[in-house]
Tab-separated table of C-alpha atoms in Angstrom:
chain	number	residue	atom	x	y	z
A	1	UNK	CA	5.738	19.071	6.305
A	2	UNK	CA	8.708	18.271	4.019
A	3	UNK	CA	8.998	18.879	0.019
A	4	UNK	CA	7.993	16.446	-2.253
A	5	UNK	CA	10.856	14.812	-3.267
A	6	UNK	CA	11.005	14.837	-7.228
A	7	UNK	CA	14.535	14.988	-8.567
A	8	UNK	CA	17.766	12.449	-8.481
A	9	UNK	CA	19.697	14.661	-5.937
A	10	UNK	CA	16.775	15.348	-3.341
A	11	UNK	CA	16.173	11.552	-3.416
A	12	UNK	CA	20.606	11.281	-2.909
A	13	UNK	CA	20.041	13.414	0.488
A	14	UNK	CA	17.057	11.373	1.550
A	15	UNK	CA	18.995	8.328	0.954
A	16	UNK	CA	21.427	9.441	3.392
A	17	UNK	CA	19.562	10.621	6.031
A	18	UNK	CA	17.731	7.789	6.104
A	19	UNK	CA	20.935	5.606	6.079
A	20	UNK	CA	22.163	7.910	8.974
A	21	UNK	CA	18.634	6.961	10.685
A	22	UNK	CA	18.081	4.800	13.801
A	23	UNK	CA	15.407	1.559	14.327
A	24	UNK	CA	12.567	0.945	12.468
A	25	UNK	CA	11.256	2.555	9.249
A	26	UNK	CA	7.903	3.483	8.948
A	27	UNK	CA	6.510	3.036	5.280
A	28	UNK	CA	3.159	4.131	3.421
A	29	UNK	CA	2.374	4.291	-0.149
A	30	UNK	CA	-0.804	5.761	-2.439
A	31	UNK	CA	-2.060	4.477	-5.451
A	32	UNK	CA	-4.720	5.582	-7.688
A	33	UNK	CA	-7.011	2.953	-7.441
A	34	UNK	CA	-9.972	3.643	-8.886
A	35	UNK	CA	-8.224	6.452	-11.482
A	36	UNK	CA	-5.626	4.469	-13.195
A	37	UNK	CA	-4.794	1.049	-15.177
A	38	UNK	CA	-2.936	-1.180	-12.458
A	39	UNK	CA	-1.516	-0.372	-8.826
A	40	UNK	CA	1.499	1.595	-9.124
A	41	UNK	CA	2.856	4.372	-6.152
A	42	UNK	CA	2.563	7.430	-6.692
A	43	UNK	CA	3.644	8.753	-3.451
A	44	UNK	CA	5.815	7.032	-1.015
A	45	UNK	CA	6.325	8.050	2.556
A	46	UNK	CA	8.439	7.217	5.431
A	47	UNK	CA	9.733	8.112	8.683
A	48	UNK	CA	12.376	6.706	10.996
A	49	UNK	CA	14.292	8.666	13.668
A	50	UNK	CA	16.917	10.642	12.712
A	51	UNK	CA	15.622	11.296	9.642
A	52	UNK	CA	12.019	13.212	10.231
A	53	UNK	CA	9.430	12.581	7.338
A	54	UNK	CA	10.151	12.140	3.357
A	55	UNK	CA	7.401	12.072	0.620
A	56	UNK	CA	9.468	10.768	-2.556
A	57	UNK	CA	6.884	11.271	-5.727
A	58	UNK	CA	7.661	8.055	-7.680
A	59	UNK	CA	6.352	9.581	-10.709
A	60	UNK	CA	10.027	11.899	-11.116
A	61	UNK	CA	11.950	9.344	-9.059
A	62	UNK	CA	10.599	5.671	-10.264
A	63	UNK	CA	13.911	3.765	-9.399
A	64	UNK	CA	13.950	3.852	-5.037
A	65	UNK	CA	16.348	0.741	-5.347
A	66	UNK	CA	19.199	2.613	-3.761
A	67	UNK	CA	16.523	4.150	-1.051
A	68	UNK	CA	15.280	0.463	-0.736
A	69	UNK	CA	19.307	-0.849	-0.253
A	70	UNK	CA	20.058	1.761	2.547
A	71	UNK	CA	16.969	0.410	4.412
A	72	UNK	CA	17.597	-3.744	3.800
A	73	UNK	CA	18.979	-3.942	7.733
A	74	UNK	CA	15.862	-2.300	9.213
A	75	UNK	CA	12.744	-3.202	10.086
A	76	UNK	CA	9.592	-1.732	7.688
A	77	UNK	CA	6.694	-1.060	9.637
A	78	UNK	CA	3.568	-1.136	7.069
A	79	UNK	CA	0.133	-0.978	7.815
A	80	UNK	CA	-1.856	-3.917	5.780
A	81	UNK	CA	1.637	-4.711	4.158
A	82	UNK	CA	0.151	-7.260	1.408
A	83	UNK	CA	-1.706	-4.040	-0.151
A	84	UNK	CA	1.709	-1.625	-0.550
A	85	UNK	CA	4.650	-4.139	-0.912
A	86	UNK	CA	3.567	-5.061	-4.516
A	87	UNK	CA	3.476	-1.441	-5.916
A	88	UNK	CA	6.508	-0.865	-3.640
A	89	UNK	CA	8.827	-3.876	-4.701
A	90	UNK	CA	7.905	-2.342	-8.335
A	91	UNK	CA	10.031	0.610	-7.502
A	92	UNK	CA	12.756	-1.535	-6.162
A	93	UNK	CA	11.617	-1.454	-2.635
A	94	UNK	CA	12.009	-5.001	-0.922
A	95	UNK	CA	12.160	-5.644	3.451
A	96	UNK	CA	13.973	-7.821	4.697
A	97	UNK	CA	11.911	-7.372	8.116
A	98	UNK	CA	8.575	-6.188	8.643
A	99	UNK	CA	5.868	-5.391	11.344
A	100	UNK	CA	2.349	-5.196	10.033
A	101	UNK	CA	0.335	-3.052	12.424
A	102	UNK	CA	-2.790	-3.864	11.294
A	103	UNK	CA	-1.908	-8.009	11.417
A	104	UNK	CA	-0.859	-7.187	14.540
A	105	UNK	CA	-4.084	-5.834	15.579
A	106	UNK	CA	-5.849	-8.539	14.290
A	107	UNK	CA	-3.861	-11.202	15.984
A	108	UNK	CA	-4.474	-8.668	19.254
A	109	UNK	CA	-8.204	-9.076	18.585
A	110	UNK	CA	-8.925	-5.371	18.017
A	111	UNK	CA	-12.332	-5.458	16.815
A	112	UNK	CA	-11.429	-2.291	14.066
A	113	UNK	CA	-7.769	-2.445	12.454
A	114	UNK	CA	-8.021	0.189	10.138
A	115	UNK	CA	-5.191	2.976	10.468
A	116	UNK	CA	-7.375	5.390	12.361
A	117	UNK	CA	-9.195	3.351	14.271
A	118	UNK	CA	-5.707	1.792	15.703
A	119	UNK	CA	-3.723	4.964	16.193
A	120	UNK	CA	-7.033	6.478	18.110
A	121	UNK	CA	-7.851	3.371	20.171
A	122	UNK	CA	-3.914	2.963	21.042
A	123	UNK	CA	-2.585	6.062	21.004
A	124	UNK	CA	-5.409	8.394	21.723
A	125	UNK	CA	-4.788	10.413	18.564
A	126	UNK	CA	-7.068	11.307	15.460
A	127	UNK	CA	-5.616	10.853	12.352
A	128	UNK	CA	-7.098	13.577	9.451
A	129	UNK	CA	-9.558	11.934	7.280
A	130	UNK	CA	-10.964	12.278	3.567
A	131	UNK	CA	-8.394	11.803	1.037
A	132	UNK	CA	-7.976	8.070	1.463
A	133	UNK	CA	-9.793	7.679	-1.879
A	134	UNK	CA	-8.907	10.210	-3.836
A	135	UNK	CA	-6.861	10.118	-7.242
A	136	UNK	CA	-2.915	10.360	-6.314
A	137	UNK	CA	-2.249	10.181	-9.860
A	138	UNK	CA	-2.985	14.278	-9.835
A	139	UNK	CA	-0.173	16.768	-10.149
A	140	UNK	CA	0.727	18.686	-8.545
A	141	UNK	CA	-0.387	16.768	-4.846
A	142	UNK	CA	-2.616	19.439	-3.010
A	143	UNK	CA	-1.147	20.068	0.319
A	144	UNK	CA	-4.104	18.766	2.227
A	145	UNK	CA	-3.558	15.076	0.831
A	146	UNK	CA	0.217	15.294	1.367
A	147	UNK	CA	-0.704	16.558	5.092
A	148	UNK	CA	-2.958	13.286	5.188
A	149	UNK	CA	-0.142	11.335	3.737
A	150	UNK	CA	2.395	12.434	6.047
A	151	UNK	CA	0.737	11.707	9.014
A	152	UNK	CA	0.049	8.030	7.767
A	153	UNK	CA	3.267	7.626	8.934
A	154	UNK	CA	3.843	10.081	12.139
A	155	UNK	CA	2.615	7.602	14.558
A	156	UNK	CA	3.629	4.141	12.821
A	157	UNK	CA	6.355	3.205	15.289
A	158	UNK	CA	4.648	4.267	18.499
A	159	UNK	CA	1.976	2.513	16.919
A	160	UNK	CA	4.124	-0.544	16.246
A	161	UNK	CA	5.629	-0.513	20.211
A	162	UNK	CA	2.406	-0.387	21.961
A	163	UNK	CA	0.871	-3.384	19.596
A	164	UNK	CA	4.173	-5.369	20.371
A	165	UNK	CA	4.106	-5.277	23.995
A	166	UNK	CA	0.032	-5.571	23.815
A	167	UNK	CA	1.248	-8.908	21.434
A	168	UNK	CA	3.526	-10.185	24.134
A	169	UNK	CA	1.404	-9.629	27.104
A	170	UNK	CA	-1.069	-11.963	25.076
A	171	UNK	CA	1.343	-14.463	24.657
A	172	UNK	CA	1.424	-13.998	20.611
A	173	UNK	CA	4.403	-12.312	19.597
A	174	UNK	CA	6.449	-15.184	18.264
A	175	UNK	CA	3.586	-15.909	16.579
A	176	UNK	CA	3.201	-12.225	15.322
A	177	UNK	CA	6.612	-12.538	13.749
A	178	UNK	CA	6.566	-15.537	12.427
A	179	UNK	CA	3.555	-14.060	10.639
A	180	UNK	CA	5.687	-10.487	9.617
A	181	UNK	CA	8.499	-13.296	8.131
A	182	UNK	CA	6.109	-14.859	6.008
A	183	UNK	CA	4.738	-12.319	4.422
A	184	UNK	CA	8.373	-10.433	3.994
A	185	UNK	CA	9.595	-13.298	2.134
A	186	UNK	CA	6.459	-14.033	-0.070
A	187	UNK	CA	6.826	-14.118	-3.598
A	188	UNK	CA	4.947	-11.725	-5.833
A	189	UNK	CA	0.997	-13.120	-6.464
A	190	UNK	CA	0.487	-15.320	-9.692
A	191	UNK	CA	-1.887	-13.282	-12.434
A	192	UNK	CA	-4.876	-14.184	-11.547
A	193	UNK	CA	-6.736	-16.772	-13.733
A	194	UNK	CA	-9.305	-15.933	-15.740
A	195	UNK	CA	-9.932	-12.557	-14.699
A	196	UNK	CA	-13.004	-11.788	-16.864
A	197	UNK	CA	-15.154	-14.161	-14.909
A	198	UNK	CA	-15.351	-11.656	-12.107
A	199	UNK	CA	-17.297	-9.245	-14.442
A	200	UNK	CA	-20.146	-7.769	-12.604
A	201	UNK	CA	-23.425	-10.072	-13.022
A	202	UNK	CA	-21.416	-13.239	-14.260
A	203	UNK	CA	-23.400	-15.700	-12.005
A	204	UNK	CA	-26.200	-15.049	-14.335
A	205	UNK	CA	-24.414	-15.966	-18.006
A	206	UNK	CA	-24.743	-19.700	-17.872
A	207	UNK	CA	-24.765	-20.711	-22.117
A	208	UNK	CA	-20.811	-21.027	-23.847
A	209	UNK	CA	-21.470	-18.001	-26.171
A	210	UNK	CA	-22.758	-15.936	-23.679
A	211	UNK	CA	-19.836	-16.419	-21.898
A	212	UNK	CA	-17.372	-16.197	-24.722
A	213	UNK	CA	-19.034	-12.726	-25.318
A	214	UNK	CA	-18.535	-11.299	-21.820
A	215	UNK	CA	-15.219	-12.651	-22.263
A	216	UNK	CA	-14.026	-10.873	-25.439
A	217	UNK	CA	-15.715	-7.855	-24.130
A	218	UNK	CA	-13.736	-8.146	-20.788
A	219	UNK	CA	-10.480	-8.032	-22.829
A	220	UNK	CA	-11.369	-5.408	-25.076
A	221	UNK	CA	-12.687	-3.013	-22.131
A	222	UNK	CA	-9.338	-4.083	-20.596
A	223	UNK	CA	-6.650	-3.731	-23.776
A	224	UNK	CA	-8.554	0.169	-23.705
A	225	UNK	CA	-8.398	1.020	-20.009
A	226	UNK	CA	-4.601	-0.271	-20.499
A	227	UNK	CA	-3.650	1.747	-23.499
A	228	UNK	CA	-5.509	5.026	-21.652
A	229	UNK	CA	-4.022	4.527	-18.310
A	230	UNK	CA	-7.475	4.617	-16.427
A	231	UNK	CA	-9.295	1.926	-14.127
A	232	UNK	CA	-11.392	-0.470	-16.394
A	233	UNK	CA	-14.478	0.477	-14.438
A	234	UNK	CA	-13.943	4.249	-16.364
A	235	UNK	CA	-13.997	2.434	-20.035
C-alpha cells in the first residue's frame, strides 16, 4: 500500500508517474458524508498502469489541477461517476472521457451494481468491507480504511474490460458511451430550490406560518452546521 500523499513534491512525483502511465485511469474518492458540512474529498485514489496505486489526501494537497491536466487524454474509470465528479472537479479534477462501471452494469442488467457486488459477480473477487461509511474527515486515515480505499480501485479496469465486452456482446456499447459522454460533459447541478422543504415530516405542515417556521429553522440549523463544519443532521 503506498503513502498518503500530503505535500507539494510527493503530489510533483505522482504527477509524473501518472503522466508516464499507460490506458485508462481508475479514480475513487471519499467524503465525509454524514460528518461534515457539504461533499468535499478527502481522499482521492487512482490507479493506471505504469503507475501502481496513489492516495493523494486533499486536505494537504487541495489544488490536483496539475494531477487533473496530466490525465485530460485518458479515460477515468469511476464507479457511480455523478456521486465523485462534483467533489472531484472542486479540486480541479475534470475527464474528458469516462467509463462508469456501475452505468455500465446497469445498462448490462446486473441485478446488484454496487462496487462489490460487480467486482465479485465479474471478477470472482471480494472486495474488504466496513469502512464505506465511516468519517474520512479523521486524521490521521487508519490503515484499515486506506487498505479499503486502495482496493476501490485495484480492480477498476479489469472491471471496466469485462463490462465492455459484456456491453458489446449485448449490442449496447455505443449506447454505453454515448451515456459515459453525457455525463463527462455535464455541467455542475443547479442549487437545489428550496431546500428546507425536504425537512423530515414536511408533508404534515400544511398552514403558511407553520411553514415559514420550519423554514427559518431550516436555515438557522443550516448557517450552524456551516459555520461548525458538521452534517446538519449533527446540529
Amino acid at each position: 500500500m503506498p503513502p498518503v500523499v500530503e505535500t507539494d513534491d510527493a503530489l510533483a512525483g505522482v504527477i509524473a508517474a501518472f503522466a508516464a502511465g499507460t490506458g485508462p485511469v481508475a479514480v475513487d474518492a471519499e467524503r465525509a458524508s454524514g460528518y461534515r458540512y457539504g461533499q468535499r474529498a478527502y481522499l482521492v485514489q487512482l490507479r493506471r498502469a505504469g503507475a501502481g496505486t496513489a492516495l493523494i489526501d486533499p486536505v494537504g494537497c487541495p489544488d490536483l489541477s496539475g494531477l487533473g491536466e496530466a490525465l485530460s487524454g485518458a479515460e477515468w474509470i469511476l464507479h457511480a461517476a455523478t456521486q465523485d465528479l462534483p467533489c472531484l472537479r472542486d479540486i480541479g479534477m475534470r475527464p474528458t472521457s469516462l467509463f462508469d462501471t456501475e452505468l455500465a452494469g446497469r445498462l448490462a442488467g446486473f441485478p446488484r451494481v454496487g462496487l462489490g457486488a460487480m467486482v465479485e459477480s465479474v471478477l470472482g473477487y471480494a472486495l474488504e468491507k466496513g469502512h464505506s461509511a465511516v468519517d474520512w474527515s479523521t486524521r490521521p486515515l487508519p490503515e484499515p480504511w486506506l487498505r479499503y480505499a486502495a482496493l476501490d480501485v485495484e480492480l477498476l479496469v479489469d472491471l471496466r474490460d469485462a463490462l465492455e465486452e459484456e456491453l458489446d456482446r449485448q449490442g449496447k456499447l455505443e449506447w454505453a458511451r454515448q451515456e459515459f459522454d453525457a455525463i463527462a460533459a455535464a455541467p455542475p447541478a443547479p442549487p437545489r430550490k428550496d431546500p428546507w422543504r425536504r425537512t423530515s415530516g414536511m408533508h404534515k405542515v400544511r398552514r403558511r406560518r407553520q411553514m415559514a417556521v420550519v423554514r427559518e429553522l431550516w436555515t438557522a440549523r443550516d448557517r450552524v452546521a456551516q459555520r461548525r463544519d458538521v452534517s446538519p443532521a449533527r446540529c
